[in-house]
XYZ file of C-alpha atoms in Angstrom:
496
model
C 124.607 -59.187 -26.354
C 124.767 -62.518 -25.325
C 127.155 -65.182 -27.863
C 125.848 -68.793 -27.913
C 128.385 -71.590 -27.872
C 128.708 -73.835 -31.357
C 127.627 -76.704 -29.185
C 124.346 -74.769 -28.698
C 123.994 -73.931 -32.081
C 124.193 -77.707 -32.802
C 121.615 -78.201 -30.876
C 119.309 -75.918 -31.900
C 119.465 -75.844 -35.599
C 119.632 -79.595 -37.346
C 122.825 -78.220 -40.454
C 123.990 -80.393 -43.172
C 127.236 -81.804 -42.038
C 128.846 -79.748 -45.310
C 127.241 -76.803 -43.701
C 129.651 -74.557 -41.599
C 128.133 -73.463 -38.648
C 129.431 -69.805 -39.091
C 127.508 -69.774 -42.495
C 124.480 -69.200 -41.286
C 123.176 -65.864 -39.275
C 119.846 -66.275 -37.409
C 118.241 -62.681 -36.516
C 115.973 -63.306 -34.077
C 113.549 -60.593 -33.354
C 111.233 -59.697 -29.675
C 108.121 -61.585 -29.431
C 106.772 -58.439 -28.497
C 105.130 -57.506 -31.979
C 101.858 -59.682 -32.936
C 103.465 -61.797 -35.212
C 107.527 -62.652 -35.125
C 108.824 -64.428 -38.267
C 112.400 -65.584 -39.118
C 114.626 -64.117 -41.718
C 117.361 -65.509 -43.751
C 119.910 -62.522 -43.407
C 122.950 -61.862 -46.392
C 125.342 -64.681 -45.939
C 128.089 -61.672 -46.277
C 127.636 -61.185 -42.048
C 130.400 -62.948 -39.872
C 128.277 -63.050 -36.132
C 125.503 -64.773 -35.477
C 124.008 -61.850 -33.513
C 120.237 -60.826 -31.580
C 118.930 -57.833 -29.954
C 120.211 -57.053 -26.321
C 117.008 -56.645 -24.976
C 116.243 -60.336 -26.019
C 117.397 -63.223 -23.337
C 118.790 -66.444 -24.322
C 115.942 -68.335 -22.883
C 113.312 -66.345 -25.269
C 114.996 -66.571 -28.441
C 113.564 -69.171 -30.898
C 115.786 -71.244 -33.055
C 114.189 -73.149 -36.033
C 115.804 -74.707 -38.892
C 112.092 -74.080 -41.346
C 112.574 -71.841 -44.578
C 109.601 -69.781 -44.869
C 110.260 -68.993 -48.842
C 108.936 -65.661 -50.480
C 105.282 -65.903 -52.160
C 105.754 -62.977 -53.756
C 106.218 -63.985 -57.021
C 104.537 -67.547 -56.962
C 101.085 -66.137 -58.389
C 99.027 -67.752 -56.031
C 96.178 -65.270 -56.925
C 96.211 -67.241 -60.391
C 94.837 -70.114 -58.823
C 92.177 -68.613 -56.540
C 93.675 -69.237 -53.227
C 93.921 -65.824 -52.081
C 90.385 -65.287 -53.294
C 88.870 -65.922 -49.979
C 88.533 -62.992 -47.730
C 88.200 -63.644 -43.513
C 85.126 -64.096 -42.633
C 83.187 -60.617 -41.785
C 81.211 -59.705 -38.258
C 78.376 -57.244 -38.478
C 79.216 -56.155 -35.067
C 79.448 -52.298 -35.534
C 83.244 -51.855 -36.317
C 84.569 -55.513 -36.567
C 84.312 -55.063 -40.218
C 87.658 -52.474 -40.607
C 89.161 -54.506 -37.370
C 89.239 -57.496 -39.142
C 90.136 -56.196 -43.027
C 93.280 -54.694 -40.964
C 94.215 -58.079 -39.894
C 93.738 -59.511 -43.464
C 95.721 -57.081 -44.580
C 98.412 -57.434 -41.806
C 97.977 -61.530 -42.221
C 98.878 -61.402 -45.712
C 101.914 -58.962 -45.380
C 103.329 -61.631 -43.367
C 102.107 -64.505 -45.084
C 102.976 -63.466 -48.624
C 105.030 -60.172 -48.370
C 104.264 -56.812 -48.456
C 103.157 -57.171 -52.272
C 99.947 -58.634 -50.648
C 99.320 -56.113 -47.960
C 96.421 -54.036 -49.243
C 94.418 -53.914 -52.383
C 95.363 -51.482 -54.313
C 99.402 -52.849 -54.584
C 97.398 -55.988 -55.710
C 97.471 -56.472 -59.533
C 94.362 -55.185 -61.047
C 91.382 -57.603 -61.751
C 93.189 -60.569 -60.434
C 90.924 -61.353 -57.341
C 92.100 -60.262 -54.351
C 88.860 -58.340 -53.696
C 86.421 -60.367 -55.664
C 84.212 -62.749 -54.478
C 85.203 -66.359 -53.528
C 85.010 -68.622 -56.041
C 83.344 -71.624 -55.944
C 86.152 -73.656 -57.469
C 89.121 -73.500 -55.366
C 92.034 -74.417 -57.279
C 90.462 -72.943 -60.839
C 93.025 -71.344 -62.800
C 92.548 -67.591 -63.916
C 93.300 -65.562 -67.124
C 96.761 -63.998 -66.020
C 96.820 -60.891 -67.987
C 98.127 -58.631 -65.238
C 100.258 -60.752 -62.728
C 103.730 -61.341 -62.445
C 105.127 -61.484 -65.801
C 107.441 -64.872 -66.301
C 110.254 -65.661 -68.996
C 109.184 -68.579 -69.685
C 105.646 -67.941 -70.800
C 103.296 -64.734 -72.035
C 99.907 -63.949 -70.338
C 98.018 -62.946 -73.028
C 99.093 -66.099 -74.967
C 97.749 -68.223 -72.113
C 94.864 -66.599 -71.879
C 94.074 -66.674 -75.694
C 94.875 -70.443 -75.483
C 92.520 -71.203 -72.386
C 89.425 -69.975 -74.777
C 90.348 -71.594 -77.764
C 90.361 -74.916 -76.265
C 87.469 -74.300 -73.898
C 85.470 -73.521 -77.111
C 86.514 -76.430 -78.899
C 85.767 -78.532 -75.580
C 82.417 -77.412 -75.323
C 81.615 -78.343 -78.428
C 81.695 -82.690 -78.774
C 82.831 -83.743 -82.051
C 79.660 -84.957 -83.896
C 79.853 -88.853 -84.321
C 79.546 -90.027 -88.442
C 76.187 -90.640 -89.977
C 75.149 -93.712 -90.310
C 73.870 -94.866 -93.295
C 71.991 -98.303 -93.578
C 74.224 -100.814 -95.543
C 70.905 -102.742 -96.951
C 68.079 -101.757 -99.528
C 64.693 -100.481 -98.606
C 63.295 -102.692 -101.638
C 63.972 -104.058 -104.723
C 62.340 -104.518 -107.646
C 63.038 -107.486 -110.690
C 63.656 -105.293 -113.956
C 63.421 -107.703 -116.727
C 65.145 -106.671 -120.015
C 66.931 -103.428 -117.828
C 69.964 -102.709 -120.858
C 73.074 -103.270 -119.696
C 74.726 -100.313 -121.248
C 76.517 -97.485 -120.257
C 75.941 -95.050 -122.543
C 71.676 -95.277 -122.093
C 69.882 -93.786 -119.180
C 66.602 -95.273 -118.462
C 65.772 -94.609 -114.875
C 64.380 -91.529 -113.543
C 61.950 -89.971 -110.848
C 59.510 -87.227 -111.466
C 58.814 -84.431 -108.566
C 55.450 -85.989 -108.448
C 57.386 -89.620 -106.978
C 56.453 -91.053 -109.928
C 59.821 -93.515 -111.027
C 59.897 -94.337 -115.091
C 62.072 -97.173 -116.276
C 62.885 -98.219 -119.865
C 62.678 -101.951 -120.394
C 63.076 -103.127 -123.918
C 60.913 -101.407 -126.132
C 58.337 -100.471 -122.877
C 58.523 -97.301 -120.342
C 56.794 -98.575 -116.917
C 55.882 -96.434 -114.562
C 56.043 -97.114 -110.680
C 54.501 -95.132 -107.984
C 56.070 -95.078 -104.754
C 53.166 -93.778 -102.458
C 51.101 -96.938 -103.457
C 53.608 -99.205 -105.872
C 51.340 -98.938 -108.803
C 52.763 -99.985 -111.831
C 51.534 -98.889 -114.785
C 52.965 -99.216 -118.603
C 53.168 -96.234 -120.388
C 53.961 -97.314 -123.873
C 55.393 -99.697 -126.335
C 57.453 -98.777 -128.950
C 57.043 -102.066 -131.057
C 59.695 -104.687 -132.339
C 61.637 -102.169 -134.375
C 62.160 -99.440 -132.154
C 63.569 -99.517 -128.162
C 63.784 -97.068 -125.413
C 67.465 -95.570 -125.031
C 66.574 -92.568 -122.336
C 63.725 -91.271 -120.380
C 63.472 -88.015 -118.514
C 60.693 -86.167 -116.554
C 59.985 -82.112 -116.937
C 60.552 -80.428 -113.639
C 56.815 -80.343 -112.742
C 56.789 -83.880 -113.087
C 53.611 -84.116 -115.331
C 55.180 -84.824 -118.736
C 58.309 -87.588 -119.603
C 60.422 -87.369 -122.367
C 61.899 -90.621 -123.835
C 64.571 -91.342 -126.295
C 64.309 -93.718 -128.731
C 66.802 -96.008 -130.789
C 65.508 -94.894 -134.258
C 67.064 -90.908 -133.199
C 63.624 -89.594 -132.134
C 62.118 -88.051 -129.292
C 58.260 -89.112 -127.885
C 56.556 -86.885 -125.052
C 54.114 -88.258 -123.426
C 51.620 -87.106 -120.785
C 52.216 -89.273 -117.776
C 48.819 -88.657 -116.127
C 46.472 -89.914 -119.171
C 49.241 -92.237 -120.565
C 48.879 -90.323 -123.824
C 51.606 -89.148 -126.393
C 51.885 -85.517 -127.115
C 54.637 -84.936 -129.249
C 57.161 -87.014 -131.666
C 60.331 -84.969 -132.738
C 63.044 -86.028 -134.986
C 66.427 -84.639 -135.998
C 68.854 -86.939 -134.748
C 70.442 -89.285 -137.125
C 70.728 -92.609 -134.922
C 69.845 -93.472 -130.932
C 69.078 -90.859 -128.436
C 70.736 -91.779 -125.260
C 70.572 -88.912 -122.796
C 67.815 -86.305 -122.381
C 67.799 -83.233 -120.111
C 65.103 -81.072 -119.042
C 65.509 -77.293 -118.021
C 62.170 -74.735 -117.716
C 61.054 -75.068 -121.603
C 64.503 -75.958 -123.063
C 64.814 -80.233 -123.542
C 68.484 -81.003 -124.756
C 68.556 -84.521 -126.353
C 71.997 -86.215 -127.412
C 72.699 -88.614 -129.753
C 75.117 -90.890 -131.026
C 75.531 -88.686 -134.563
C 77.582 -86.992 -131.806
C 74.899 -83.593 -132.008
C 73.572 -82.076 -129.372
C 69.691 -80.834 -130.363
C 67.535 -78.045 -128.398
C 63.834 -78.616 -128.811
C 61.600 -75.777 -127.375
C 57.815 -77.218 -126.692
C 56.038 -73.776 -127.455
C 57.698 -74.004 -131.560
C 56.501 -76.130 -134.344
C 59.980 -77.058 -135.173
C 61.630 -80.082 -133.971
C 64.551 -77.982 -132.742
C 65.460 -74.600 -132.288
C 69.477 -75.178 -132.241
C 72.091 -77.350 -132.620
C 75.252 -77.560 -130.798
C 78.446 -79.507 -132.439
C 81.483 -80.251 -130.651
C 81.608 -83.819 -129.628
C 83.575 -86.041 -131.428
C 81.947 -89.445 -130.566
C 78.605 -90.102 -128.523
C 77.128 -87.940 -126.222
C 75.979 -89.832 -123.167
C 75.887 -87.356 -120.715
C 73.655 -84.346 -120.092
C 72.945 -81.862 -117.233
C 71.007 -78.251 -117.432
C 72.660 -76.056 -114.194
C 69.869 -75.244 -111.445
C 69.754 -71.400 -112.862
C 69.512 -72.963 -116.573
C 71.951 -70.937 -117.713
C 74.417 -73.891 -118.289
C 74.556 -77.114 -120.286
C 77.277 -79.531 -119.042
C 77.672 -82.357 -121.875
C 79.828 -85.787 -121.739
C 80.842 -87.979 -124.554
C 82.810 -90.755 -125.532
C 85.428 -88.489 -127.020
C 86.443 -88.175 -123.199
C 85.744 -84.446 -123.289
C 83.192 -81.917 -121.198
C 81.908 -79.265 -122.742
C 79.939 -76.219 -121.193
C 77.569 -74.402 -123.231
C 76.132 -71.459 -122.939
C 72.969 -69.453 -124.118
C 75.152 -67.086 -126.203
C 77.064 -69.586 -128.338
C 76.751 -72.098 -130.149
C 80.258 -73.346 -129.566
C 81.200 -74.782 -126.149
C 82.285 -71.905 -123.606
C 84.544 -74.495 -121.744
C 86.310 -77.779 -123.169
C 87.245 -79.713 -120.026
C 89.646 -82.428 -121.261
C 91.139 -84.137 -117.961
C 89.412 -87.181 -118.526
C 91.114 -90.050 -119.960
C 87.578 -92.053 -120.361
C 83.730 -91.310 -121.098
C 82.498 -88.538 -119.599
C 78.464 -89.917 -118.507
C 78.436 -88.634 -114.800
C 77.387 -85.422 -114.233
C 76.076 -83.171 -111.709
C 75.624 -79.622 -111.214
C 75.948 -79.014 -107.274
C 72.448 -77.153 -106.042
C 74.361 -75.492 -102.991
C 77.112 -73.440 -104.873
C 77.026 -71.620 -108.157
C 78.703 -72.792 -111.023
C 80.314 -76.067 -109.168
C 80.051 -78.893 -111.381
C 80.999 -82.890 -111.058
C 82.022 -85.300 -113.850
C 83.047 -88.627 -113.644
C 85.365 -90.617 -115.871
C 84.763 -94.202 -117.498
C 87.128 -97.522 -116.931
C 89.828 -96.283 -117.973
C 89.676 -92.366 -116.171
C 87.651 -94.243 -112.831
C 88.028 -90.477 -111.359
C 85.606 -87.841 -110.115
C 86.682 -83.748 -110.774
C 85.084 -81.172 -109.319
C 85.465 -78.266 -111.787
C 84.737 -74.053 -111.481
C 83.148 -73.578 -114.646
C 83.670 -69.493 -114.714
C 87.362 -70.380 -115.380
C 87.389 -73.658 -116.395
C 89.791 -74.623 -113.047
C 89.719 -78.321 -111.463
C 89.067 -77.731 -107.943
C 89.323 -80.903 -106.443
C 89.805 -84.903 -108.338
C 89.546 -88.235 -106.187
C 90.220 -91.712 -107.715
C 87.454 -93.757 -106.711
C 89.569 -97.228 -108.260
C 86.309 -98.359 -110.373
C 84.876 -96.592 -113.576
C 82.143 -93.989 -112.322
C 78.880 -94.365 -114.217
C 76.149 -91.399 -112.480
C 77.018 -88.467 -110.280
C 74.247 -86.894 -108.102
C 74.567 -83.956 -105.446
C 71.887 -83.943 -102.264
C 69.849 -81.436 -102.091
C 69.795 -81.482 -98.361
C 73.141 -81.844 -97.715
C 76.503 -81.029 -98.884
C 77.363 -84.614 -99.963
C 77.338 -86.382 -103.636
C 76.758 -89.658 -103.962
C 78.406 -91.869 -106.926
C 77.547 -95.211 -108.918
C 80.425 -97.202 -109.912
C 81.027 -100.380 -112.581
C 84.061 -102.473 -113.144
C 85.119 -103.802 -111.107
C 83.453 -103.253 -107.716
C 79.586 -101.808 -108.436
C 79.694 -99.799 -105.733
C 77.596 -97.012 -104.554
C 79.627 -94.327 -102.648
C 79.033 -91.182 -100.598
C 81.216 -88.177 -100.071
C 81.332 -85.379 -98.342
C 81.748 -82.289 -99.596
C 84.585 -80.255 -99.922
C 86.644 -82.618 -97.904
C 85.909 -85.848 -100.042
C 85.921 -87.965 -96.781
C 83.560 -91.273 -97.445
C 80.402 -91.519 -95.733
C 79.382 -95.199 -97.064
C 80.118 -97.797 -99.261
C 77.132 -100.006 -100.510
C 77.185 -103.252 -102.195
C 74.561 -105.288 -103.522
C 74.603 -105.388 -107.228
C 76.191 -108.054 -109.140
C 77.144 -106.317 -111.949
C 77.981 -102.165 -112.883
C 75.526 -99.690 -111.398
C 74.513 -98.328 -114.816
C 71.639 -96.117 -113.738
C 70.623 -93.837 -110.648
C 67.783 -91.668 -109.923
C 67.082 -89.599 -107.054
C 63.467 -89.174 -104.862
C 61.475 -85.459 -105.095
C 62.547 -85.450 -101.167
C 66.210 -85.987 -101.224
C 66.556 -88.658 -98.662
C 66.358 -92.277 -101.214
C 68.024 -93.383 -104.334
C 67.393 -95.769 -106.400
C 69.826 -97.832 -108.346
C 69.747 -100.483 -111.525
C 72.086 -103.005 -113.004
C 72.685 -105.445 -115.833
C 71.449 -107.654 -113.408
C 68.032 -106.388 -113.820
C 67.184 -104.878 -110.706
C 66.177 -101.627 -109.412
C 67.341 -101.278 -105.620
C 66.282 -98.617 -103.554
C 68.825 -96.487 -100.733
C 68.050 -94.361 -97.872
C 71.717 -92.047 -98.046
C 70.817 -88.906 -97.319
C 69.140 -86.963 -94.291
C 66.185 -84.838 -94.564
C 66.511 -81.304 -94.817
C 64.615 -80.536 -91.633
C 65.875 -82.919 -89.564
C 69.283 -83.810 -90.373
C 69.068 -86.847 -88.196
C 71.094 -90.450 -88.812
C 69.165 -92.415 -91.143
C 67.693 -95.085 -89.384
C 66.814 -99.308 -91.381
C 63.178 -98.693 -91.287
C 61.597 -96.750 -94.620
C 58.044 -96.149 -96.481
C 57.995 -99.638 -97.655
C 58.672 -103.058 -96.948
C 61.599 -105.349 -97.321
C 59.694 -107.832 -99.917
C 61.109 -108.190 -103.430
C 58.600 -107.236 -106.138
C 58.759 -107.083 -109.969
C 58.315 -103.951 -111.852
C 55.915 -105.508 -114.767
């Protein structure tokens, strides 16, 4: 064995000057073997030492650290996907997977050298991958303190899912009316309701002592009736099929008239002053008053009701049947909500959250027994209520008083009309409350809203004696963005 001076040790191998020269032991090994490689031996060895059969002039002295890949999960990237390229030259193909093998012993350590110490399912024998440097699901490889495979790989889906999937942008909802229409002598009173639109798109209106109506396939307008200079019109409401209307008069009765042939039917009394609200379920139409009674009048009886239901303490102004009929929702000036029930009748539910009138309310047509009221001037909020136990689900404060609730029927959204002090028409979402639009136009409270036999348009009137008309909602087969354009023109026309 031959010893090397320090002064050839110098030269050979570029140390740190804090480096001791007799720190470091160099094993160099014969260049007879296919591949030679240098080691880092223990630092625990004193010599600096070769093989005897090796001369000086053949030993190789380099001062490059070739780490150890053995744990640096290379395979997790797809570098070692690639396998050497493959002759179909009779037995090349075993020839040349023994130098792969033999290439990545030495490369990567003897982890790497054949395919089954490889970790299973983690590429070594797969096919190459088209993306290089992709990063794989490491559920089998080296295990690391500092992170958990299974976690990663449970992480990588969940945000590849949610990454595959854009975030769908708001819906836009035009800020302008499709039309409006002059409605002279439209009351500017909250507790009436004179605006509403039959399944046939037929839209009444209650204008002094006259019902108009207006069709919106050809803007027809037709009167209806005139109650003469002693009597006015405090509600009007169409029967599902949309053939017959109901109106409410200020002397306590209650007219139906055949909207086809213009022709009264029926005149009921029972009330003791004005009928401001009407509702309409199959056969059953609920009229209340402001004697504070609630009366059930039944079409196929004689009688001018068939029940009455007591419990408010002041004026009813609000009415709704639920979509299975099963359910009467009622509002008054008392500031309470009562639910009624075919069973009883006393109220099933008194709802008394409200610190104002109780008009708005809407039965939502996509879950059962979800109701929304809204609260006058002095409540100005909208609850969302379970009415099989009588819990609030949800309350927003819209900051004006809330004068008519209605839910879309194509979407999960309810849209809101509001008074003092911004007359604003709102939309919300559903059960996360988020806004969808805010519209503006009226001058003073948005007293009345009605809503079209498709679901997509509103309309809206005022004490300022107009009737404006919204495209809010999508349709139901195409839940597309509602675009400016609609059936009918921009013009301003009057109503009579």
């Amino acid at each position: 064995m031959t010893m090397e001076s320090p002064k050839t040790r110098k030269s050979c191998l570029n140390l740190p000057a804090a480096m001791s020269g007799t720190s470091l032991h160099l094993d160099t090994f014969s260049c007879s073997s296919p591949l030679s490689i240098s080691n880092l031996s223990s630092p625990s060895k004193s010599k600096l030492s070769s093989p005897s059969s090796t001369s000086k002039s053949s030993s190789t002295c380099s001062d490059r650290f070739i780490p150890c890949r053995s744990s640096s999960r290379l395979y997790a990237f797809g570098l070692v996907d690639k396998p050497s390229p493959v002759k179909d030259n009779g037995g090349g193909g075993n020839n040349n997977e023994a130098y792969s093998r033999l290439l990545k012993a030495e490369l990567f350590g003897s982890d790497f050298a054949s395919p089954s110490s490889s970790p299973a399912g983690c590429g070594l024998g797969s096919p190459p991958s088209s993306n290089i440097l992709r990063f794989k699901t490491d559920s089998c490889g080296p295990t690391s303190p500092f992170s958990s495979p299974s976690t990663l790989g449970r992480n990588r889906n969940e945000f590849s899912s949610d990454n595959s999937t854009p975030p769908k942008p708001p819906r836009k909802v035009p800020k302008t009316p499709l039309k409006v229409l002059d409605a002279p002598s439209l009351q500017d009173d909250f507790y009436l309701n004179l605006v509403d639109w039959s399944s046939q798109n037929v839209l009444a209106v209650g204008l002094g002592t006259s019902v108009y109506l207006w069709s919106a396939s050809n803007s027809k307008v037709t009167r209806l009736c005139d109650l003469g200079p002693h009597d006015g019109v405090c509600s009007v409401q169409w029967t599902k099929e949309g053939s017959y209307i109901s109106i409410g008069t200020c002397l306590g009765q209650v007219q139906i008239w055949d909207g086809t042939r213009c022709k009264r039917v029926r005149t009921m009394g029972g009330h003791q002053t004005r009928t401001g609200v009407l509702a309409w379920n199959s056969r059953i139409l609920a009229s209340g008053s402001r004697d504070r009674n609630i009366l059930q009048h039944d079409m196929r009886v004689s009688n001018d009701y068939i029940s009455q239901l007591v419990g408010h303490k002041s004026e009813v102004c609000g009415l709704k049947w639920s979509s299975d009929d099963r359910e009467l929702a009622s509002g008054g000036n008392d500031n309470q909500l009562l639910i009624w029930n075919q069973h009883s009748q006393q109220p099933a539910l008194r709802l008394t959250e409200h610190t104002a009138a109780v008009k708005a309310i809407s039965w939502s047509p996509h879950q059962s027994n979800l109701l929304a009221s809204g609260g006058g001037t002095a409540d100005r909020c909208i609850r969302f209520w379970n009415t099989t136990n009588g819990h609030q689900l949800n309350c927003v404060d819209t900051g004006s008083q809330v004068c008519n609730l209605a839910w879309s029927k194509n979407v999960n959204e309810i849209v809101s009309t509001h008074g003092y002090s911004q007359n604003q028409i709102m939309v919300w979402k559903y059960p996360s409350l988020a806004k969808v639009a805010t519209l503006t136009g009226h001058t003073t409270r948005v007293l009345y809203l009605a809503m079209s036999p498709d679901g997509q348009t509103i309309v809206t009137g005022a004490g300022d004696e107009t009737l404006r008309f919204w495209n809010v909602f999508p349709s139901m087969k195409a839940p597309t963005p509602v675009k400016d354009t609609g059936l009918w023109s921009m013009g301003r026309t009057q109503i009579r």
